[in-house]
PDB file of C-alpha atoms in Angstrom:
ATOM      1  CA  UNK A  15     -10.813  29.060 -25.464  1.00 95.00           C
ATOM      2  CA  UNK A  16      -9.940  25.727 -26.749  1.00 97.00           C
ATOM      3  CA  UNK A  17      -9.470  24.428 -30.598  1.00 98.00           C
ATOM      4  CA  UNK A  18      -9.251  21.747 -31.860  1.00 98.00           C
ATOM      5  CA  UNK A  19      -8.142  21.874 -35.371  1.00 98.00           C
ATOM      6  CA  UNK A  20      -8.788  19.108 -38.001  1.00 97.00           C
ATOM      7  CA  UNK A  21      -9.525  20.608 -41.208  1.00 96.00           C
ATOM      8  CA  UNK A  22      -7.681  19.421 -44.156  1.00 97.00           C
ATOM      9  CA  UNK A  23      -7.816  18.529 -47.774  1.00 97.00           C
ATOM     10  CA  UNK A  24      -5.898  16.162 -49.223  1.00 95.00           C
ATOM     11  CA  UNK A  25      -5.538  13.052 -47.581  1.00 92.00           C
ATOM     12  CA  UNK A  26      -7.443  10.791 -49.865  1.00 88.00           C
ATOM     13  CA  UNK A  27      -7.292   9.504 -52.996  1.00 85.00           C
ATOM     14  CA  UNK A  28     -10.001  12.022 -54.684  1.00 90.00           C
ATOM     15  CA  UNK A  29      -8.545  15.106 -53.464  1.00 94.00           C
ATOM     16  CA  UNK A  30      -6.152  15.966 -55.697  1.00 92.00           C
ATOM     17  CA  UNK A  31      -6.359  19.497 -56.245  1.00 97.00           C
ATOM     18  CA  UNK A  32      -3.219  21.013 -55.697  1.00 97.00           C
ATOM     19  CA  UNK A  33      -3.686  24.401 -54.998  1.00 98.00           C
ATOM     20  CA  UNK A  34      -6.742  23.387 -52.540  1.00 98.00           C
ATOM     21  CA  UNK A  35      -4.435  21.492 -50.545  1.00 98.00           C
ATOM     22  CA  UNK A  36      -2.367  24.735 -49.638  1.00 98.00           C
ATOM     23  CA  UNK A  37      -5.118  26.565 -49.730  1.00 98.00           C
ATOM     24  CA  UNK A  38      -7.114  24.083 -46.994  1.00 98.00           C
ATOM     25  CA  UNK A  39      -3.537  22.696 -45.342  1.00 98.00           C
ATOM     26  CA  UNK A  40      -1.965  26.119 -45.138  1.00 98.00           C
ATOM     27  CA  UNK A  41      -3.463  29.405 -45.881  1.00 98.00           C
ATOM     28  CA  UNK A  42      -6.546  28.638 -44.368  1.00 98.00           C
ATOM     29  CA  UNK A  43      -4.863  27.791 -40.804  1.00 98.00           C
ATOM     30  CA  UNK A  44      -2.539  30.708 -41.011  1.00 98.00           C
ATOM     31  CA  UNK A  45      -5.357  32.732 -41.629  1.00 98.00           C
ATOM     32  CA  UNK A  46      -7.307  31.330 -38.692  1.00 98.00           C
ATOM     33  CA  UNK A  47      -3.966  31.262 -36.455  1.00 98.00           C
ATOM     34  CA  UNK A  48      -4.376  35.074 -37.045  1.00 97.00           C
ATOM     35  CA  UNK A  49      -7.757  35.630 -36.077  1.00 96.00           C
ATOM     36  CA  UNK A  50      -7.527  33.658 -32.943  1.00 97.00           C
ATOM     37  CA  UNK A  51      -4.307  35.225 -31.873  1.00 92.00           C
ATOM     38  CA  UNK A  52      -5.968  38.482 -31.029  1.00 87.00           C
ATOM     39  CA  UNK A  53      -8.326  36.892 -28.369  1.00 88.00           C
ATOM     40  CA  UNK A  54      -8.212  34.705 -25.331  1.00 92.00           C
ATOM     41  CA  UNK A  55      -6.995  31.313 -26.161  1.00 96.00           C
ATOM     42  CA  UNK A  56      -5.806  28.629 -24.014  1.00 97.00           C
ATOM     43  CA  UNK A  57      -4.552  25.517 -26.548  1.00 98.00           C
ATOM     44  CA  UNK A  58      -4.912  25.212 -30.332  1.00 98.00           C
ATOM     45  CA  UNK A  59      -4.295  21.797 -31.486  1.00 98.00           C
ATOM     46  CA  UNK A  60      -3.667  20.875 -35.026  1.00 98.00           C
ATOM     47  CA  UNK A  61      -4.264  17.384 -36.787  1.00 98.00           C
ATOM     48  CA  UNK A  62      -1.360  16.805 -37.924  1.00 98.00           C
ATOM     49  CA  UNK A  63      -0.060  13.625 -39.598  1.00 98.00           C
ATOM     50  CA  UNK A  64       2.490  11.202 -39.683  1.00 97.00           C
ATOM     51  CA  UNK A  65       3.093  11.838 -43.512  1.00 96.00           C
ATOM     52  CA  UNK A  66       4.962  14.730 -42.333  1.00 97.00           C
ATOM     53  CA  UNK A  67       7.883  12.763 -42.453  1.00 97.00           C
ATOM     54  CA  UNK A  68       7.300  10.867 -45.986  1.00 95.00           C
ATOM     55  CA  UNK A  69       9.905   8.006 -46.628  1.00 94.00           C
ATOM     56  CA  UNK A  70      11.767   9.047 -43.500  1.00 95.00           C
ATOM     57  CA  UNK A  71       9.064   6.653 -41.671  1.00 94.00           C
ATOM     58  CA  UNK A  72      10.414   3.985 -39.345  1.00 95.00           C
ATOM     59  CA  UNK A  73       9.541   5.168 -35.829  1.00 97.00           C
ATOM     60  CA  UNK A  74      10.836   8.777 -36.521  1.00 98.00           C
ATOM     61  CA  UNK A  75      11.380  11.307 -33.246  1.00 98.00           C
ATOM     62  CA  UNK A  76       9.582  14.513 -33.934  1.00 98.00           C
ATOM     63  CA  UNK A  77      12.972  16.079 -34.567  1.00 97.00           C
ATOM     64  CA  UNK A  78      13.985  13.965 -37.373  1.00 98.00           C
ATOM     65  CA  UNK A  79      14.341  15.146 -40.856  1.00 97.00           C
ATOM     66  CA  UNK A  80      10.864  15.549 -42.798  1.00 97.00           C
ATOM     67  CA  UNK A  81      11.463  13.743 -46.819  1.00 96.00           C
ATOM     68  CA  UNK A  82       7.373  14.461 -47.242  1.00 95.00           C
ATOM     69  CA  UNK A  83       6.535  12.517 -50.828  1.00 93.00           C
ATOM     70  CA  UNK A  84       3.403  13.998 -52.041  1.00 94.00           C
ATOM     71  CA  UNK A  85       1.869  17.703 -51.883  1.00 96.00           C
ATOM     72  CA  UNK A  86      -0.336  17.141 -49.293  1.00 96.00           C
ATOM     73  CA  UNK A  87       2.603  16.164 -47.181  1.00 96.00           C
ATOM     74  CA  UNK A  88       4.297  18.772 -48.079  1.00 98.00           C
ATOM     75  CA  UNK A  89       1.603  20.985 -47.142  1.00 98.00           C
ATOM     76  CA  UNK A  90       1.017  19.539 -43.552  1.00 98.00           C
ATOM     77  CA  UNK A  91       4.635  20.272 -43.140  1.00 98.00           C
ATOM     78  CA  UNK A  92       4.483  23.628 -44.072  1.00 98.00           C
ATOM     79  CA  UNK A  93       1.415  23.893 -41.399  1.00 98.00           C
ATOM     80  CA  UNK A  94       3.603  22.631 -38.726  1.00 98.00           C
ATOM     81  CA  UNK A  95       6.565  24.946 -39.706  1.00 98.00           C
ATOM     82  CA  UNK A  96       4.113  27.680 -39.368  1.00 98.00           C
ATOM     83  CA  UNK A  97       2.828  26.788 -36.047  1.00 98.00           C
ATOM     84  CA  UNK A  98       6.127  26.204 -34.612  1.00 98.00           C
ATOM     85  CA  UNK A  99       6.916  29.774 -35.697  1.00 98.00           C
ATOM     86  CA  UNK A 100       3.868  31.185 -33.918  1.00 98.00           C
ATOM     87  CA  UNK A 101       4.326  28.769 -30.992  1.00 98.00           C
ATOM     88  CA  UNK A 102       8.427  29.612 -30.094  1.00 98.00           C
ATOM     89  CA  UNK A 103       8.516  33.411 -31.322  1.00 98.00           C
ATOM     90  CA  UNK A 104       4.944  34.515 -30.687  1.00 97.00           C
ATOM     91  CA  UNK A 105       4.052  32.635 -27.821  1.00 97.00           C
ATOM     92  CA  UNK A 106       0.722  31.345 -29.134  1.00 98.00           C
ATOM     93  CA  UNK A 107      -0.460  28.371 -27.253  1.00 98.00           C
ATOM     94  CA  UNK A 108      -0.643  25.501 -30.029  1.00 98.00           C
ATOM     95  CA  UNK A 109       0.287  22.227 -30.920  1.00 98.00           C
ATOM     96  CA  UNK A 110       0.835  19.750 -33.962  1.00 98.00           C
ATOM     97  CA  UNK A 111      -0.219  16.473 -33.517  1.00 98.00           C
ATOM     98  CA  UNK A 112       1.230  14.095 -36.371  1.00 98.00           C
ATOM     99  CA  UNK A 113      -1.772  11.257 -35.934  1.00 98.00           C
ATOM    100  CA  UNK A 114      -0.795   7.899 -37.764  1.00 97.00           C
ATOM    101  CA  UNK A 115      -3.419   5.540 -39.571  1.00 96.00           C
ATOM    102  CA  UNK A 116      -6.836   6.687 -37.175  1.00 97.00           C
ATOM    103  CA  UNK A 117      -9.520   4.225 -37.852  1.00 97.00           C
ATOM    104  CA  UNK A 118     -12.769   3.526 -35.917  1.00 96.00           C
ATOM    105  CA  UNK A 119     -16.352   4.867 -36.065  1.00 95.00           C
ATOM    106  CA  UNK A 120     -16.956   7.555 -38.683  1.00 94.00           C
ATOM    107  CA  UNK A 121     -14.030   7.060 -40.589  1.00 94.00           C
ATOM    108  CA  UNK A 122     -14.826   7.615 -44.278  1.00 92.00           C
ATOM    109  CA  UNK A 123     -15.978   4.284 -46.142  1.00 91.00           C
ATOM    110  CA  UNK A 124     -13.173   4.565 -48.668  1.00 90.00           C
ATOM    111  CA  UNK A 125     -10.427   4.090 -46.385  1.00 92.00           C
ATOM    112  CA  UNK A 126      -8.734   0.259 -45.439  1.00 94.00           C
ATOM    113  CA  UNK A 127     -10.038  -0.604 -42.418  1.00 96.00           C
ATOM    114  CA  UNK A 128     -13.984  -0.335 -43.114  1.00 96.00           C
ATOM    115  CA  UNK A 129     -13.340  -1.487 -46.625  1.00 96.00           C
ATOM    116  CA  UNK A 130     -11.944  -4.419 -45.313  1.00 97.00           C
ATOM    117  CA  UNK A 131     -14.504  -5.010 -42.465  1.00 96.00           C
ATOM    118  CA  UNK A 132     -17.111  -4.629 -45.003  1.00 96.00           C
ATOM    119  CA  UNK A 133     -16.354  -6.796 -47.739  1.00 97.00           C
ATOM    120  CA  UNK A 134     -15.370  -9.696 -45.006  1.00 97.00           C
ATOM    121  CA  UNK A 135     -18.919  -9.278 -43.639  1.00 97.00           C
ATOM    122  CA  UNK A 136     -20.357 -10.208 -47.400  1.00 96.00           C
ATOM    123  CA  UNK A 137     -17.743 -13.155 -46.849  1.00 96.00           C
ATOM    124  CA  UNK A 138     -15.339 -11.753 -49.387  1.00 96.00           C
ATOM    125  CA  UNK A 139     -11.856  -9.412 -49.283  1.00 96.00           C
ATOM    126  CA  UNK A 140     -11.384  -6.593 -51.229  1.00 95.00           C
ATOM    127  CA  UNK A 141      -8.312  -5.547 -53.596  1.00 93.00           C
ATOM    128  CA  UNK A 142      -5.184  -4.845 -51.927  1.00 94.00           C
ATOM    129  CA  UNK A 143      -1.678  -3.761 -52.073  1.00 89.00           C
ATOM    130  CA  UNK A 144       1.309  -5.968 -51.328  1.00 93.00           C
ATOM    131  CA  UNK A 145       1.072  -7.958 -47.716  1.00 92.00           C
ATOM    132  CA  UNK A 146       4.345  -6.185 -46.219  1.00 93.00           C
ATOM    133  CA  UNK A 147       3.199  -3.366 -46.752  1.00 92.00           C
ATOM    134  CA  UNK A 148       2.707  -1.458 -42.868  1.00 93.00           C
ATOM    135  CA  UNK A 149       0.671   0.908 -41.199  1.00 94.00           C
ATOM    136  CA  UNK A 150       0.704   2.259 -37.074  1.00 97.00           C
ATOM    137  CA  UNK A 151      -2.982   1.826 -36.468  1.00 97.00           C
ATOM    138  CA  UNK A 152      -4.417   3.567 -33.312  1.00 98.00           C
ATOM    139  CA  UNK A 153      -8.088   4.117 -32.975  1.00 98.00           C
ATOM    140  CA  UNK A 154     -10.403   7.006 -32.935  1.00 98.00           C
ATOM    141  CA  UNK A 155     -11.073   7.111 -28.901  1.00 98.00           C
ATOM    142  CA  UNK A 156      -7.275   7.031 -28.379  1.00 98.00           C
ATOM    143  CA  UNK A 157      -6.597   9.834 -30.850  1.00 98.00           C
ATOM    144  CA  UNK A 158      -9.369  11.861 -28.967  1.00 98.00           C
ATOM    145  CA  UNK A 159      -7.456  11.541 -25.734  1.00 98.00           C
ATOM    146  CA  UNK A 160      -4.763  12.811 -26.902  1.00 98.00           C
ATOM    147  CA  UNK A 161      -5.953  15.801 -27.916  1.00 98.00           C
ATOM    148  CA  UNK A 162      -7.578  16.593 -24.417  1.00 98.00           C
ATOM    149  CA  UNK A 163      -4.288  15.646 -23.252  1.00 97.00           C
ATOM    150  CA  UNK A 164      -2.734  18.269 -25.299  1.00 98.00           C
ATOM    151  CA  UNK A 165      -4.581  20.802 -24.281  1.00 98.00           C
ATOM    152  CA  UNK A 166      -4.812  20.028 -20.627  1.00 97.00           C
ATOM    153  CA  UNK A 167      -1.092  20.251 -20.947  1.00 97.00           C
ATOM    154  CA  UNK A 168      -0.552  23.170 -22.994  1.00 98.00           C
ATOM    155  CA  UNK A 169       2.228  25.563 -21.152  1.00 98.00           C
ATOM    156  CA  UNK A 170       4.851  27.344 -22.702  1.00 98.00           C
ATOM    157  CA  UNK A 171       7.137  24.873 -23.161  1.00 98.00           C
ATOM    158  CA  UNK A 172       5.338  22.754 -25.794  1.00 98.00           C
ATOM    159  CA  UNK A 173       4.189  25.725 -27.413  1.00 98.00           C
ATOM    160  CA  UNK A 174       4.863  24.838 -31.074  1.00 98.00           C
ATOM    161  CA  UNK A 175       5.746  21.401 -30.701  1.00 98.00           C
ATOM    162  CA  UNK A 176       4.736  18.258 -32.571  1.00 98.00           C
ATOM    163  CA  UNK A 177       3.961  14.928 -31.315  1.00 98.00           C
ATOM    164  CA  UNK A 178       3.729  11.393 -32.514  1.00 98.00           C
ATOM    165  CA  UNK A 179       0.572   9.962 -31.838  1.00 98.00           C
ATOM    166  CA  UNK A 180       0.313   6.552 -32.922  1.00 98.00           C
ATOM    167  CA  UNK A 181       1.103   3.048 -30.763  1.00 98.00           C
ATOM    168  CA  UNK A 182       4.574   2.251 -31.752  1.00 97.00           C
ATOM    169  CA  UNK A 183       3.567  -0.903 -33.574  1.00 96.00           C
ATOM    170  CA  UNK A 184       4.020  -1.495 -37.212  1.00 94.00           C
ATOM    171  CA  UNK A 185       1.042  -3.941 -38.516  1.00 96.00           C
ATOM    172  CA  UNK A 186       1.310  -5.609 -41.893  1.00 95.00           C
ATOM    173  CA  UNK A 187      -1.622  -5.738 -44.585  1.00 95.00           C
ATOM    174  CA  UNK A 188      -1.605  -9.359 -44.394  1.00 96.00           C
ATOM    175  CA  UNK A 189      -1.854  -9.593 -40.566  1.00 96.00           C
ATOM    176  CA  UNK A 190      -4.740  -7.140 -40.610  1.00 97.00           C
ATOM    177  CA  UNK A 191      -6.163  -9.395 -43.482  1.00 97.00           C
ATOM    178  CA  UNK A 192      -5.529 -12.414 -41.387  1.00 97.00           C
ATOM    179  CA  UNK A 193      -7.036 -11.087 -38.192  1.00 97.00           C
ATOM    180  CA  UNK A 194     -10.572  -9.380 -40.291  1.00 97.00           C
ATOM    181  CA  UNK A 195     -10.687 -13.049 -41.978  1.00 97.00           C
ATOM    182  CA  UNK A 196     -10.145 -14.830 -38.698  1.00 97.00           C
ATOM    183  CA  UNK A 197     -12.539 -12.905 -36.859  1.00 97.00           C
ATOM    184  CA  UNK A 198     -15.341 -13.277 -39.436  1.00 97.00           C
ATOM    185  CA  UNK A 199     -14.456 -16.038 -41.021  1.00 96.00           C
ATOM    186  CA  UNK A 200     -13.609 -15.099 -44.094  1.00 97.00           C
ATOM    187  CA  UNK A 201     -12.084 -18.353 -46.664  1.00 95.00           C
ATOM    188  CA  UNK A 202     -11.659 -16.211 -49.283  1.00 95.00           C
ATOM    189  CA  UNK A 203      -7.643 -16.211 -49.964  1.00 95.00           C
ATOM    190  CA  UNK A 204      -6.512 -12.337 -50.207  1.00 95.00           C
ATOM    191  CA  UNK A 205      -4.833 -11.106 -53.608  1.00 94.00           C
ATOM    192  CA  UNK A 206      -2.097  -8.982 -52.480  1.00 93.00           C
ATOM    193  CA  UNK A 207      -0.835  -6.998 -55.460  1.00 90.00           C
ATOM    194  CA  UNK A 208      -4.357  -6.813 -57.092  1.00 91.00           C
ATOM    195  CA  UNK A 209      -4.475  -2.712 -55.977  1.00 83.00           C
ATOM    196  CA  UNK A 210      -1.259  -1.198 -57.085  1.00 84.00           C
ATOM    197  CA  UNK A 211       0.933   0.766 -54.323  1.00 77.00           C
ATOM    198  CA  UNK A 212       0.481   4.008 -53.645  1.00 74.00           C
ATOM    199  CA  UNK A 213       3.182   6.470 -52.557  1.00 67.00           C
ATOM    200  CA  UNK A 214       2.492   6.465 -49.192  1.00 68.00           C
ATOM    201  CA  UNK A 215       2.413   2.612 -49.087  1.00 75.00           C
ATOM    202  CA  UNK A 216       5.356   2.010 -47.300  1.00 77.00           C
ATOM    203  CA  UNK A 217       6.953  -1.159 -45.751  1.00 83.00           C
ATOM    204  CA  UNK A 218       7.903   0.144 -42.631  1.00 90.00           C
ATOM    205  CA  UNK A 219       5.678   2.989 -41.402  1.00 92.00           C
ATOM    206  CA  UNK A 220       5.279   3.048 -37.318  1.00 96.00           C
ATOM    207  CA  UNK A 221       5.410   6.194 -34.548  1.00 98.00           C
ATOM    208  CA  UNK A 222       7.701   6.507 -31.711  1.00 98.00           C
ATOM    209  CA  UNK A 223       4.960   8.283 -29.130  1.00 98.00           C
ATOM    210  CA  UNK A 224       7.827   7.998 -26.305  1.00 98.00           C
ATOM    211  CA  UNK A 225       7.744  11.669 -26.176  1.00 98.00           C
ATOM    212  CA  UNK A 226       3.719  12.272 -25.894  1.00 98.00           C
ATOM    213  CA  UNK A 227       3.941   9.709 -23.359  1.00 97.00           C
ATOM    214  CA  UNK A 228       6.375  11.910 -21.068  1.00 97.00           C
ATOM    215  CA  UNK A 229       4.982  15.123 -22.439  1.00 97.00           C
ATOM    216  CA  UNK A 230       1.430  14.948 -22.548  1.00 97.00           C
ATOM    217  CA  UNK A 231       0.507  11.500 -20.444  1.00 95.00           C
ATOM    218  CA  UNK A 232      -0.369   9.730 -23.223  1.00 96.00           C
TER     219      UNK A 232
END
């Protein structure tokens, strides 16, 4: 009777196509939202993700206006609209959690932190983007908690609600780099700028989690 909901398209690089990402992001939960809403269900929780909010990014409460700057941020707002509809006026039991830069085991090769780890292991960084660039890092196991959290907690109240999950601290590219080459000893000096920005490569990109702190005990 519980879900947990992390399906989405979009997110990287090499997903680009449009209509797949409100197809995936959108349709495809309404859809299932549908089905499930006919049987017994005790918590839905949805990935969602801090992008939610776009440039509006500095430690944002879950209130705050959304400014989402690509489609697939568009999209996961759209998913969260949705599920705050079903949540308030239809009294299904679900959640959107907007999760901030997850890293730890599994997480696909392409993405910073095991590109990183693995190039410093050959003794050697990879390209980057500019060193003031931020991210709210908060691992795997964490992320996972807070899901079980959510849906131990999941009452009427929260029904439809989105949290912040992320630690509240804004890390630099160059302090990651510095800690990675630190830790393995990498001399190598990084090349910030050698990987242009992205849109989502913002300087000042952290969660606020007060509220899934008071909310859901995390």
């Amino acid at each position: 009777r519980t879900v947990f909901h992390l399906a989405s398209y979009g997110a990287y690089p090499f997903e680009g196509d449009e209509a797949l990402i409100f197809q995936t992001n959108v349709a495809s939960l309404a859809n299932l939202v549908r089905q499930l809403s006919g049987g017994p269900i005790s918590a839905f929780v949805h990935a969602g993700t801090s992008s939610e909010y776009g440039t509006n990014c500095s430690g944002p409460l879950e209130d705050a206006v959304c400014r989402p700057n690509s489609a697939y941020a568009t999209s996961k707002v759209a998913a969260g609209d949705f599920l705050r509809l079903v949540g308030e006026q239809e009294d299904f039991p679900c959640v959107n959690l907007r999760l901030y830069s997850v890293y730890g085991p599994l997480e696909d090769t392409s993405r910073l932190v095991p590109t990183l780890v693995h190039e410093a292991l050959q003794g050697r960084l990879p390209s980057l983007v500019e060193e003031h660039i931020t991210r709210d890092f908060v691992h795997v196991d964490d992320v996972c908690a807070a899901f079980v959290g959510a849906a131990n907690c999941m009452v009427p109240a929260i029904y439809g609600s989105s949290f912040n999950i992320g630690t509240g601290r804004s890390t630099s590219i160059g302090d990651l780099v510095d800690a990675v080459s630190q830790i393995l000893d990498v001399s190598e000096q990084p090349q910030f700028g050698s990987m242009e920005n992205r849109a989502w490569d913002l300087p000042d990109w952290y969660a606020d989690p007060a509220r899934a702190g008071e909310v859901l005990g995390w």
